[in-house]
Short mmCIF file of C-alpha atoms in Angstrom, two decimals:
data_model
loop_
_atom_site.label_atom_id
_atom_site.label_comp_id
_atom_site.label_asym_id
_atom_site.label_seq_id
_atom_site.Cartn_x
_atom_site.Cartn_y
_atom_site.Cartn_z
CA UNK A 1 -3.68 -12.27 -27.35
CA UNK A 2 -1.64 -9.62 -25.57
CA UNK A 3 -3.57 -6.39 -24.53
CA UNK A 4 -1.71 -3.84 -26.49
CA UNK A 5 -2.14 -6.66 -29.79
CA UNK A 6 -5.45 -6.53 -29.43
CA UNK A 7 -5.63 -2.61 -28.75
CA UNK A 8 -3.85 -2.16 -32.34
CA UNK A 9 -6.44 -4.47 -34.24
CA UNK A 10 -9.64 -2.67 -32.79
CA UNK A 11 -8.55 0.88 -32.94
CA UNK A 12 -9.81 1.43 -36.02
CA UNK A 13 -13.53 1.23 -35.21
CA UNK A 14 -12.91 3.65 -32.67
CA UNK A 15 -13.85 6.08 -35.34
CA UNK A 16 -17.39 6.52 -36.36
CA UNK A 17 -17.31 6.07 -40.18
CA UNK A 18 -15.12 3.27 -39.87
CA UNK A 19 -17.92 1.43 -38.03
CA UNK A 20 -20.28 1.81 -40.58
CA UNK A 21 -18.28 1.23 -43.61
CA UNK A 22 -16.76 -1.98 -42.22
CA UNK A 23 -19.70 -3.48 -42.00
CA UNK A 24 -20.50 -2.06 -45.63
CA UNK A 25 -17.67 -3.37 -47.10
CA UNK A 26 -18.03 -7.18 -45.57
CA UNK A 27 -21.50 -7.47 -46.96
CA UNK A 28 -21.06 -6.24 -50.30
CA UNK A 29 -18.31 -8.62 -50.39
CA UNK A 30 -20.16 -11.59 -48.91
CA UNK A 31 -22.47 -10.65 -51.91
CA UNK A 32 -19.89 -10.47 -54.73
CA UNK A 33 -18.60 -13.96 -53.72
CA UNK A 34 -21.62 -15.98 -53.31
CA UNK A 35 -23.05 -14.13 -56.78
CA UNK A 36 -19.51 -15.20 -58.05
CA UNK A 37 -19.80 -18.97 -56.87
CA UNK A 38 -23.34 -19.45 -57.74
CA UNK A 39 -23.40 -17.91 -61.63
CA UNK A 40 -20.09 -19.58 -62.10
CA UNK A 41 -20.90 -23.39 -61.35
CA UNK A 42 -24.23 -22.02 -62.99
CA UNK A 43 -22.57 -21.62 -65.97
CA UNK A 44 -20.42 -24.41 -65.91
CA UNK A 45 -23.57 -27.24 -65.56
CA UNK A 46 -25.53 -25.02 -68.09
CA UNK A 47 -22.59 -24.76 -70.62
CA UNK A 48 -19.83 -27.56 -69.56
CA UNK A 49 -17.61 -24.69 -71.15
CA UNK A 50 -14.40 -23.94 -69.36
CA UNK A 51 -13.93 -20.92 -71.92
CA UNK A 52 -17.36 -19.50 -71.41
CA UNK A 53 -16.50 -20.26 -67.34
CA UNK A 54 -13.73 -17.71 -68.41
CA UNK A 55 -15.49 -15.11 -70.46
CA UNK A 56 -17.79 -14.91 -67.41
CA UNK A 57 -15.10 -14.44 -65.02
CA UNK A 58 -13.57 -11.90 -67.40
CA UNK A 59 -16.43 -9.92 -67.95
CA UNK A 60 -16.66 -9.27 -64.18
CA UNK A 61 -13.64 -7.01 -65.08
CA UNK A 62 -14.68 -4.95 -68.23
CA UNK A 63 -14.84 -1.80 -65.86
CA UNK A 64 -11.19 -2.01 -65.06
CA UNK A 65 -9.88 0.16 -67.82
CA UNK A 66 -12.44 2.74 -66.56
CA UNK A 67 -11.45 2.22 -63.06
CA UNK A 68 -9.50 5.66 -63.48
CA UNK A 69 -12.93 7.69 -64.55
CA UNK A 70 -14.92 6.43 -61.38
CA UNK A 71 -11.86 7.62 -59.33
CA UNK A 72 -12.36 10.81 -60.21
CA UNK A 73 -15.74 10.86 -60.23
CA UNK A 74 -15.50 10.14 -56.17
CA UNK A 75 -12.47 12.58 -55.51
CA UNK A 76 -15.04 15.05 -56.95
CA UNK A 77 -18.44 14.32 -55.66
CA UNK A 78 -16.73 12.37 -52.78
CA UNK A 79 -15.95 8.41 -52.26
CA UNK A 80 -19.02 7.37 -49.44
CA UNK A 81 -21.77 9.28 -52.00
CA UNK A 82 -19.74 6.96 -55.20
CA UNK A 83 -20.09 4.14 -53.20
CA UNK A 84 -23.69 4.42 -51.90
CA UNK A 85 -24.63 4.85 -55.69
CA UNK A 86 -22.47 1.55 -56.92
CA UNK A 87 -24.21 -0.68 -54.16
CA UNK A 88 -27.63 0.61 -55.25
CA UNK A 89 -27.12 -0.19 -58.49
CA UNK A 90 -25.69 -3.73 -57.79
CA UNK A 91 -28.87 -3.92 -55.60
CA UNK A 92 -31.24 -3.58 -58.72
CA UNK A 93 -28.83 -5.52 -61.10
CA UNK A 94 -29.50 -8.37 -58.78
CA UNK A 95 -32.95 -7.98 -58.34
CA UNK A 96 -33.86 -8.14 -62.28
CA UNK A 97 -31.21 -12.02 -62.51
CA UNK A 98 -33.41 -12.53 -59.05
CA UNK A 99 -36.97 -12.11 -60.87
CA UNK A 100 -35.68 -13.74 -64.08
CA UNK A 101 -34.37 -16.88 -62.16
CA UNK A 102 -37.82 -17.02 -60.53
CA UNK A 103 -39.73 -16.48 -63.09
CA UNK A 104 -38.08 -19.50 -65.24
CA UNK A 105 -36.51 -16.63 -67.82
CA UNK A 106 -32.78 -16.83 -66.60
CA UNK A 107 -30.20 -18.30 -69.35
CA UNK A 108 -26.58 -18.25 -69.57
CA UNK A 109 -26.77 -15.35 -72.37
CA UNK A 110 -29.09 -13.23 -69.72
CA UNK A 111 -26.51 -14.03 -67.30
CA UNK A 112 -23.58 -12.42 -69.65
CA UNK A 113 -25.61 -9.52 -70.22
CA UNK A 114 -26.03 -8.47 -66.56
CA UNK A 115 -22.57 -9.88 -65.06
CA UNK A 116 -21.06 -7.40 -68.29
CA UNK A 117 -23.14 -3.92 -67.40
CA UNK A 118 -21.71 -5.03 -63.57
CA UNK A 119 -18.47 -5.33 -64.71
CA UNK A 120 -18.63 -2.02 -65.70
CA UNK A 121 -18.24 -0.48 -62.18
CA UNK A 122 -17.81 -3.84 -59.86
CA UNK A 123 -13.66 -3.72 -60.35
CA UNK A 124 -13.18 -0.32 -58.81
CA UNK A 125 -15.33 -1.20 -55.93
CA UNK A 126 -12.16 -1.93 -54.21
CA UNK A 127 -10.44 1.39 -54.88
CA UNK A 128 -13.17 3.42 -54.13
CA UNK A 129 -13.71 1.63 -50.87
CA UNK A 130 -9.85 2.02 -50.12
CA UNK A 131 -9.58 5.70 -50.89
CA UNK A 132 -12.35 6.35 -48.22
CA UNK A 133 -10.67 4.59 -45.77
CA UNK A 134 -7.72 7.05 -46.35
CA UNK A 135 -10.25 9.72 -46.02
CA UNK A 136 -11.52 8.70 -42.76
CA UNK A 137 -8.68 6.97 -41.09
CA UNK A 138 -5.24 8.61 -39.18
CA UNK A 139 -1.85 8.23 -41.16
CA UNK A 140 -0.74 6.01 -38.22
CA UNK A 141 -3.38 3.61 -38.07
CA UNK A 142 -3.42 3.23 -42.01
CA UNK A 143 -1.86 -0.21 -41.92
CA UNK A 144 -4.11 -1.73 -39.45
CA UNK A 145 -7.75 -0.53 -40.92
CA UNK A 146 -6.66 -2.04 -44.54
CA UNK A 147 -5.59 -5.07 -42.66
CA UNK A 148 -8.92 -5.29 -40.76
CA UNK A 149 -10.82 -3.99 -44.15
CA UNK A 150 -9.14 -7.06 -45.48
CA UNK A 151 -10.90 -9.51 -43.63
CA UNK A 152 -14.18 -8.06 -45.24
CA UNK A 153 -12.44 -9.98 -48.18
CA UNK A 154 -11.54 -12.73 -46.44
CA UNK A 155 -13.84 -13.91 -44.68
CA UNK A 156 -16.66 -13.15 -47.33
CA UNK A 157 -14.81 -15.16 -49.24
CA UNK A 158 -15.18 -18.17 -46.90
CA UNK A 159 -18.88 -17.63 -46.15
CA UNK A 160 -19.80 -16.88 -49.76
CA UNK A 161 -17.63 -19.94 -50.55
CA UNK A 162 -19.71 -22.21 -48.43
CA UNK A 163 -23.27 -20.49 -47.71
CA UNK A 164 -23.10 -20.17 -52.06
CA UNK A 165 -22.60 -23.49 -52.42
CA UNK A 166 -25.07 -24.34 -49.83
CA UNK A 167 -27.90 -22.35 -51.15
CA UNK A 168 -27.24 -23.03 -55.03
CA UNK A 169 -27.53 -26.47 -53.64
CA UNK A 170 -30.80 -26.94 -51.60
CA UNK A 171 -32.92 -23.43 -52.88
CA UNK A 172 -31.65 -23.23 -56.74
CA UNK A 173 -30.26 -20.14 -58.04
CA UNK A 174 -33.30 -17.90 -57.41
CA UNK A 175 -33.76 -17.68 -53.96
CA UNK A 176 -29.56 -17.53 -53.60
CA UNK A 177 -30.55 -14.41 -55.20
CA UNK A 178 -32.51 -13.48 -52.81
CA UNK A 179 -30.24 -13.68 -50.44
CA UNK A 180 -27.77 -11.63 -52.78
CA UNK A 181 -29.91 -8.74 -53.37
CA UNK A 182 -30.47 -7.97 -49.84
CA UNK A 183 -27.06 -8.29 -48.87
CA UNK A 184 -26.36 -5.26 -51.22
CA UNK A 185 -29.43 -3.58 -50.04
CA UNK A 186 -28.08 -3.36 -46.41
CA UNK A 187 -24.22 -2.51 -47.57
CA UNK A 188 -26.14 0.56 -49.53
CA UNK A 189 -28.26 1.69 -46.38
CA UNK A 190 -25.10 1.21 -44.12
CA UNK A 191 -23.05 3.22 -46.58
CA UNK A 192 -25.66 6.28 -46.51
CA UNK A 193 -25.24 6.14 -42.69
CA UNK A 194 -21.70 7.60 -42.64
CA UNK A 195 -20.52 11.17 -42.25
CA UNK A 196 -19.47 13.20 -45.54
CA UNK A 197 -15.69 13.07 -44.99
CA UNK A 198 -13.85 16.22 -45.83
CA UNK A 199 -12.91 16.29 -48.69
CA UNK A 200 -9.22 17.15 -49.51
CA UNK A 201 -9.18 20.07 -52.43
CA UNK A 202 -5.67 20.19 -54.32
CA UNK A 203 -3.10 23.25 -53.16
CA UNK A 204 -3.50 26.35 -54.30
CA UNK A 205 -2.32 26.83 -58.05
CA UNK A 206 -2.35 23.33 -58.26
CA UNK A 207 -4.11 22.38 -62.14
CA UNK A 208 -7.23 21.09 -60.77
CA UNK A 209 -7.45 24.05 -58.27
CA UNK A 210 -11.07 24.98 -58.63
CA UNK A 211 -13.19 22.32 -60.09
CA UNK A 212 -15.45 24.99 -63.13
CA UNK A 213 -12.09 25.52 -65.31
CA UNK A 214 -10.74 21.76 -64.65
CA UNK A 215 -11.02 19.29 -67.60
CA UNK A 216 -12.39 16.20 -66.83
CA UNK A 217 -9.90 14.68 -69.05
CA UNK A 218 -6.70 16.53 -67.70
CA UNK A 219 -8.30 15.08 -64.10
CA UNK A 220 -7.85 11.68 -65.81
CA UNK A 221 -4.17 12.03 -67.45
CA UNK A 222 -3.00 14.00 -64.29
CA UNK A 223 -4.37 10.66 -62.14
CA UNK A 224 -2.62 8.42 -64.40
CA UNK A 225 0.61 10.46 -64.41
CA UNK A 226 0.54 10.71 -60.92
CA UNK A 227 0.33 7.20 -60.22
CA UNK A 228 3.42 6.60 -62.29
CA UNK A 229 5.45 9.46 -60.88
CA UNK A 230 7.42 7.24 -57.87
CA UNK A 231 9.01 4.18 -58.20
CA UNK A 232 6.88 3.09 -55.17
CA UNK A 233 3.97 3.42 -56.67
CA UNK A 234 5.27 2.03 -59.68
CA UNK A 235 6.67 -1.32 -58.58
CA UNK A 236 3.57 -1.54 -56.60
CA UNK A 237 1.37 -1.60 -59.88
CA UNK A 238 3.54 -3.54 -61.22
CA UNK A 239 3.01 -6.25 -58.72
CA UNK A 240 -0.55 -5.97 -59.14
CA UNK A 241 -0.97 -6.06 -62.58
CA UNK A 242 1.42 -9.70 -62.44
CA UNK A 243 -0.77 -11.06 -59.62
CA UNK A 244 -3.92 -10.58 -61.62
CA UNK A 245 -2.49 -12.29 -65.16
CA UNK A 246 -0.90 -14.64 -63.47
CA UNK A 247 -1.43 -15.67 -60.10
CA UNK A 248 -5.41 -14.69 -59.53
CA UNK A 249 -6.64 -16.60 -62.58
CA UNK A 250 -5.62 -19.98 -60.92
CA UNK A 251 -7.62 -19.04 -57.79
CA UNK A 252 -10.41 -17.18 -59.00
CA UNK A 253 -12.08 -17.67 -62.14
CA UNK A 254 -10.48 -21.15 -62.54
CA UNK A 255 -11.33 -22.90 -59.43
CA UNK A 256 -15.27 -24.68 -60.83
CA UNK A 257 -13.06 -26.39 -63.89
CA UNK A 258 -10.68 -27.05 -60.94
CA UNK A 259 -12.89 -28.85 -58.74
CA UNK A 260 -15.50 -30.36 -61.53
CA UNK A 261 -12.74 -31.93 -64.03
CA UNK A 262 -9.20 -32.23 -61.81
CA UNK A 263 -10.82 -33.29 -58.62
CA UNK A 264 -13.91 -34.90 -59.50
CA UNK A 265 -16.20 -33.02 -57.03
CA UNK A 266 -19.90 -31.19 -57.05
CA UNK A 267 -20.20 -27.76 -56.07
CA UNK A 268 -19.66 -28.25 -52.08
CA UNK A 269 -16.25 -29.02 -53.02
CA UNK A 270 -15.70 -26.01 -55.08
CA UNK A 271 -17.13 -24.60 -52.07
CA UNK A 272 -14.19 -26.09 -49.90
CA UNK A 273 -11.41 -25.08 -52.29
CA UNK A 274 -12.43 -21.76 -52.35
CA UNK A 275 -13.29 -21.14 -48.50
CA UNK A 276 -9.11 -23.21 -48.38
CA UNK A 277 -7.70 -20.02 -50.08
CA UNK A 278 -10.19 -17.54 -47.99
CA UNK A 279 -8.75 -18.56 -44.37
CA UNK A 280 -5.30 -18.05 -45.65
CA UNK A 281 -6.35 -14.66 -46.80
CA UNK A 282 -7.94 -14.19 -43.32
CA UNK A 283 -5.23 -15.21 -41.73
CA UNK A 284 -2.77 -13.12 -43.19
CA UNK A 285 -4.78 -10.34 -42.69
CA UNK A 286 -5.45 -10.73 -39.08
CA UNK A 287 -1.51 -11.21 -39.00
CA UNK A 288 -0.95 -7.81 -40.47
CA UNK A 289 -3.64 -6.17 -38.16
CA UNK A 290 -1.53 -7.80 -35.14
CA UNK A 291 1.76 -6.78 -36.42
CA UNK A 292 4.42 -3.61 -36.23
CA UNK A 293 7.02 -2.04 -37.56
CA UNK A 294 7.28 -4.17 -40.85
CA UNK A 295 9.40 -3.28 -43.87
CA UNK A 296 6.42 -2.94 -46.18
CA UNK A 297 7.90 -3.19 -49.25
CA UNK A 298 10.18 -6.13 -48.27
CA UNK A 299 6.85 -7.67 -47.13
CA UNK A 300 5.74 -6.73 -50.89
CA UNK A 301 8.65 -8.69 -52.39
CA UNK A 302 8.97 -12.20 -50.07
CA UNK A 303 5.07 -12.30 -49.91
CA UNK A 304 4.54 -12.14 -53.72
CA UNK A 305 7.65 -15.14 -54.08
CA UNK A 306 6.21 -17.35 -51.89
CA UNK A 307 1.91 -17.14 -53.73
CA UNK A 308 3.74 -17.94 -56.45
CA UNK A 309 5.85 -20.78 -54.79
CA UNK A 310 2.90 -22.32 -53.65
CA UNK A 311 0.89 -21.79 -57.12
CA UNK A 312 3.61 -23.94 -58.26
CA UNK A 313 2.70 -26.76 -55.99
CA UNK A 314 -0.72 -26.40 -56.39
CA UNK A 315 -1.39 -26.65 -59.97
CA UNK A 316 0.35 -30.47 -59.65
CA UNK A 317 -1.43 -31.71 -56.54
CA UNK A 318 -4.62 -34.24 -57.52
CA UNK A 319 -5.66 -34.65 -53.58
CA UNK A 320 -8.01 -32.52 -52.26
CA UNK A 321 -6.88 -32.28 -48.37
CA UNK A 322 -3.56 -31.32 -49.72
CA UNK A 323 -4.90 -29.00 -52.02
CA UNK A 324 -6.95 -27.19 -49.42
CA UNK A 325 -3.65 -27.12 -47.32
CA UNK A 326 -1.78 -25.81 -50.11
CA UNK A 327 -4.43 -22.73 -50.89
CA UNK A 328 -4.35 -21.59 -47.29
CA UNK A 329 -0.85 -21.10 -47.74
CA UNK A 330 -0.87 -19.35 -50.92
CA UNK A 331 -4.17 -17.90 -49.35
CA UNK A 332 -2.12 -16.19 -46.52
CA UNK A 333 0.93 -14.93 -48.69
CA UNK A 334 -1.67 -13.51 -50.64
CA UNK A 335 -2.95 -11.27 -48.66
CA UNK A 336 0.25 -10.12 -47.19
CA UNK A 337 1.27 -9.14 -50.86
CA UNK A 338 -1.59 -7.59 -51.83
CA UNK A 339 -2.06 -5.20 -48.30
CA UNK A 340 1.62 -4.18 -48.92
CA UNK A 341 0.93 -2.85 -52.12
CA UNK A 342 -2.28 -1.24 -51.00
CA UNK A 343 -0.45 0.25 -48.23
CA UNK A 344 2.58 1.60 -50.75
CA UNK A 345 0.29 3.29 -52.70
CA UNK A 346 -1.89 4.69 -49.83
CA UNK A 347 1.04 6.35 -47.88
CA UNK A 348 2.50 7.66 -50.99
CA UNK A 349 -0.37 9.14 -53.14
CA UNK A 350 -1.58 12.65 -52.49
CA UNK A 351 -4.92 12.99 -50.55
CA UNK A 352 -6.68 15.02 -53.25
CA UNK A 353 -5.81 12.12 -55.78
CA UNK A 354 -6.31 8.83 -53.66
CA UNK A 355 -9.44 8.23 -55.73
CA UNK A 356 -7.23 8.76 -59.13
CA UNK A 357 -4.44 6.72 -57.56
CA UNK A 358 -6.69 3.85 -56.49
CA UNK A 359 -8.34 4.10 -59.85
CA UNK A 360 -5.36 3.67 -61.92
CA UNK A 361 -4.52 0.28 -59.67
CA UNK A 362 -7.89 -1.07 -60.39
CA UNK A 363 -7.05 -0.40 -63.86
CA UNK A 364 -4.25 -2.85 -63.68
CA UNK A 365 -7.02 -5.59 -62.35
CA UNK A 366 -7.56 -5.60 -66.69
CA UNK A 367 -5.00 -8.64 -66.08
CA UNK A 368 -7.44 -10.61 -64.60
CA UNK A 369 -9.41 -11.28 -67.70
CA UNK A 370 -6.53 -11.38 -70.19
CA UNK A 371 -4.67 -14.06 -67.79
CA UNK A 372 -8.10 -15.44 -67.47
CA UNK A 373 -8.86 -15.95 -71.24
CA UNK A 374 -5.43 -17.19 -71.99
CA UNK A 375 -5.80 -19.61 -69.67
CA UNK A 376 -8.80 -20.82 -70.91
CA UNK A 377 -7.66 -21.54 -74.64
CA UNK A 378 -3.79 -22.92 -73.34
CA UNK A 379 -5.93 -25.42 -70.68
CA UNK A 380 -7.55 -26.76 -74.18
CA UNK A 381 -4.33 -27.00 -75.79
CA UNK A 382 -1.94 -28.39 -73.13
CA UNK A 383 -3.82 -29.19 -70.51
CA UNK A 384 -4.26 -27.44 -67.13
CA UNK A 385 -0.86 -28.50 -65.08
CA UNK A 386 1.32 -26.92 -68.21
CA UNK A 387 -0.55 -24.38 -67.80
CA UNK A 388 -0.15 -23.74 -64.18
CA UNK A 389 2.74 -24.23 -63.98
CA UNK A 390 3.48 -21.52 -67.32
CA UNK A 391 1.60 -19.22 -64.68
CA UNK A 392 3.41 -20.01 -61.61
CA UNK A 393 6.76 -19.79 -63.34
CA UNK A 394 6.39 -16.82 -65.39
CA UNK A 395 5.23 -14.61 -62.21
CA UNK A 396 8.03 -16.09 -60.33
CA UNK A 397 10.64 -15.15 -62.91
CA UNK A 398 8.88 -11.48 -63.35
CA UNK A 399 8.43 -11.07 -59.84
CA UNK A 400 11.93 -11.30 -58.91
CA UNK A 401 12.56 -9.13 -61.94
CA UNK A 402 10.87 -5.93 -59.90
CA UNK A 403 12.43 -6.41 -56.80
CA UNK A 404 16.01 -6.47 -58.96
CA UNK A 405 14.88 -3.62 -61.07
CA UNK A 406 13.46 -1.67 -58.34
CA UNK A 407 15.40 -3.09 -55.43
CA UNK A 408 17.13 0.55 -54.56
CA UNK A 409 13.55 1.54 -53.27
CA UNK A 410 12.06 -1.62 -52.14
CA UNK A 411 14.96 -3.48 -50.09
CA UNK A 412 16.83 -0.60 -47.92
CA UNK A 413 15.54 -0.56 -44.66
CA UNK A 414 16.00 3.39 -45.10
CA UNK A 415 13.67 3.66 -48.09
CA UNK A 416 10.77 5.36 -47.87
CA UNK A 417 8.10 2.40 -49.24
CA UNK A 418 10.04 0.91 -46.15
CA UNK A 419 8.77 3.56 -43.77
CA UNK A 420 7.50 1.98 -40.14
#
């Protein structure tokens, strides 16, 4: 690696915060993914239902269309206090399915009760995290700290992908939750250790000038009007809302009925197939973090094409070294979509609404469980390669529908979502 390469992926933790949070973020996301592994093949061998293996996945999301609210809530009390408060609380929702595994009171309906009140504020985790990061971080080094905050993602994703599968395996689902509640113990500690950013206050005569005579639901509308103001921003949430109905079910909430009933394997497997897509994501990434001067929103457009490309393949391969293969590429175009339209909305929004902005594209997240739940009643009634392939097609055909529509502000090398 060439020194000035490697100068442009560290610089970000030359800044205090950033140290802290990093580490923050990639535990808390270690967490969510083994807790995701372990209560989903949990339900799966309880149940054998792939459409409860869905409602769990979707309930994860409930908190979406609320996303907006907790936004707010941290571009007024500030994003590092919101987020020490979330990872408390996922801290002692962890603890009680900890002490109910162990004490032989855990059930698949206890389980839907505590994933649900989760849900609640689990899906704008993300946002929060990423409007910080705006806080704390220099305009110009904005594209490499997502790209590094990425691999908190990432490569959680591969460790909770394996160490999950290994722990549900030789210590049962109560001690993994052992392991689960202290992870989000340490992210909350870590989180408390950073510096109050300061916070941005809107311009003078601006509506929510002054926070006594502001409404808390003019806050909300002026967030969501906001968001949809540029066509940036716009094609971005577009993009994200396709992703999650159609392109995330397939990887996410899918992948236990995947590796149980299309490949024929126990939970190591699953374990594989999941860690597959996680080093693409990683890799793409670390890519990012390396790289210069790229057309973001042309990155937006190719990335998305080619997830869904490989989607395509995917959902009609029955071997699972091919498979793997196959996820790490769809894992790594991934990520490259998904940082571009983090990055979009980033450099566009207004620093006294990032937490609005980023609330509003968790919002769009609500995809997740609607593509999820579809899936799961179309896998019953034609099978799971139809419906792959209905997924992978249909985001293809959209996808390339936004870059036409849009394609004015996304494919000029002089438009501004193009900015180096």
């Amino acid at each position: 690696m060439k020194g000035p390469a490697r100068t442009s992926a560290l610089a970000p933790f030359r800044i205090r915060n950033y140290r802290f949070q990093w580490p923050s973020d990639l535990l808390t996301s270690w967490a969510f993914e083994i807790e995701t592994l372990v209560l989903g093949w949990y339900i799966m061998v309880e149940t054998g239902s792939v459409l409860l293996l869905t409602v769990l996945a979707s309930l994860q999301y409930v908190g979406t269309l609320i996303a907006p609210v907790l936004g707010m809530v941290g571009d007024r009390m500030g994003h590092r206090d919101l987020l020490a408060v979330m990872r408390f609380v996922y801290t002692a929702l962890s603890a009680t399915t900890m002490t109910l595994a162990l004490t032989g009171y855990l059930s698949p309906f206890n389980v839907m009760i505590i994933v649900a009140i989760m849900g609640l504020i689990r899906p704008s985790d993300l946002g929060v995290r990423g409007a910080l990061l705006a806080d704390i971080m220099p305009p110009g080094q904005l594209v490499g700290a997502i790209s590094v905050a990425r691999t908190t993602q990432d490569s959680a994703r591969i460790a909770g992908a394996l160490t999950g599968a290994g722990l549900f395996a030789a210590l049962g689902i109560g001690f993994s939750y052992v392991v689960i509640a202290c992870l989000y113990f340490v992210a909350a500690v870590l989180m408390m250790c950073l510096t109050r950013p300061q916070q941005s206050v809107a311009p003078i005569g601006h509506p929510s000038h002054g926070l006594i005579g502001s409404s808390l639901l003019r806050d909300l509308k002026e967030g969501i009007v906001y968001s949809w103001s540029g066509p940036g921003m716009r094609a971005a949430l577009c993009v994200a809302f396709l992703a999650n109905l159609t392109a995330f079910p397939l990887t996410n909430g899918l992948l236990p009925y995947v590796a149980r009933d299309i490949f024929h394997t126990d939970q190591t497997g699953l374990g594989y197939l999941s860690a597959s897509f996680a080093v693409g994501s990683l890799i793409g990434s670390i890519t990012l973090s390396l790289a210069g001067g790229l057309r973001i929103a042309r990155l937006l457009i190719g990335a998305t094409l080619a997830w869904y490309a490989m989607l395509l393949v995917f959902v009609e391969l029955r071997t699972m070294p091919v498979a793997m293969a196959c996820l790490v590429l769809a894992g790594i175009a991934q990520s490259m979509s998904m940082i571009a339209a983090a990055v979009i909305l980033m450099r566009t929004a207004s620093a006294h609404l990032r937490g609005r902005v980023m609330g509003v594209r968790m919002m769009v997240i609500y995809g997740l469980p609607i593509g999820l739940l579809a899936a799961g009643s179309l896998i019953d009634l034609i099978g799971y390669s139809a419906t792959g392939t209905l997924y992978a097609v249909s985001g293809l055909i959209a996808m390339m529908a936004i870059a036409l529509h849009w394609r004015a502000d996304l494919w000029p090398v002089h438009a501004p979502a193009n900015a180096r």
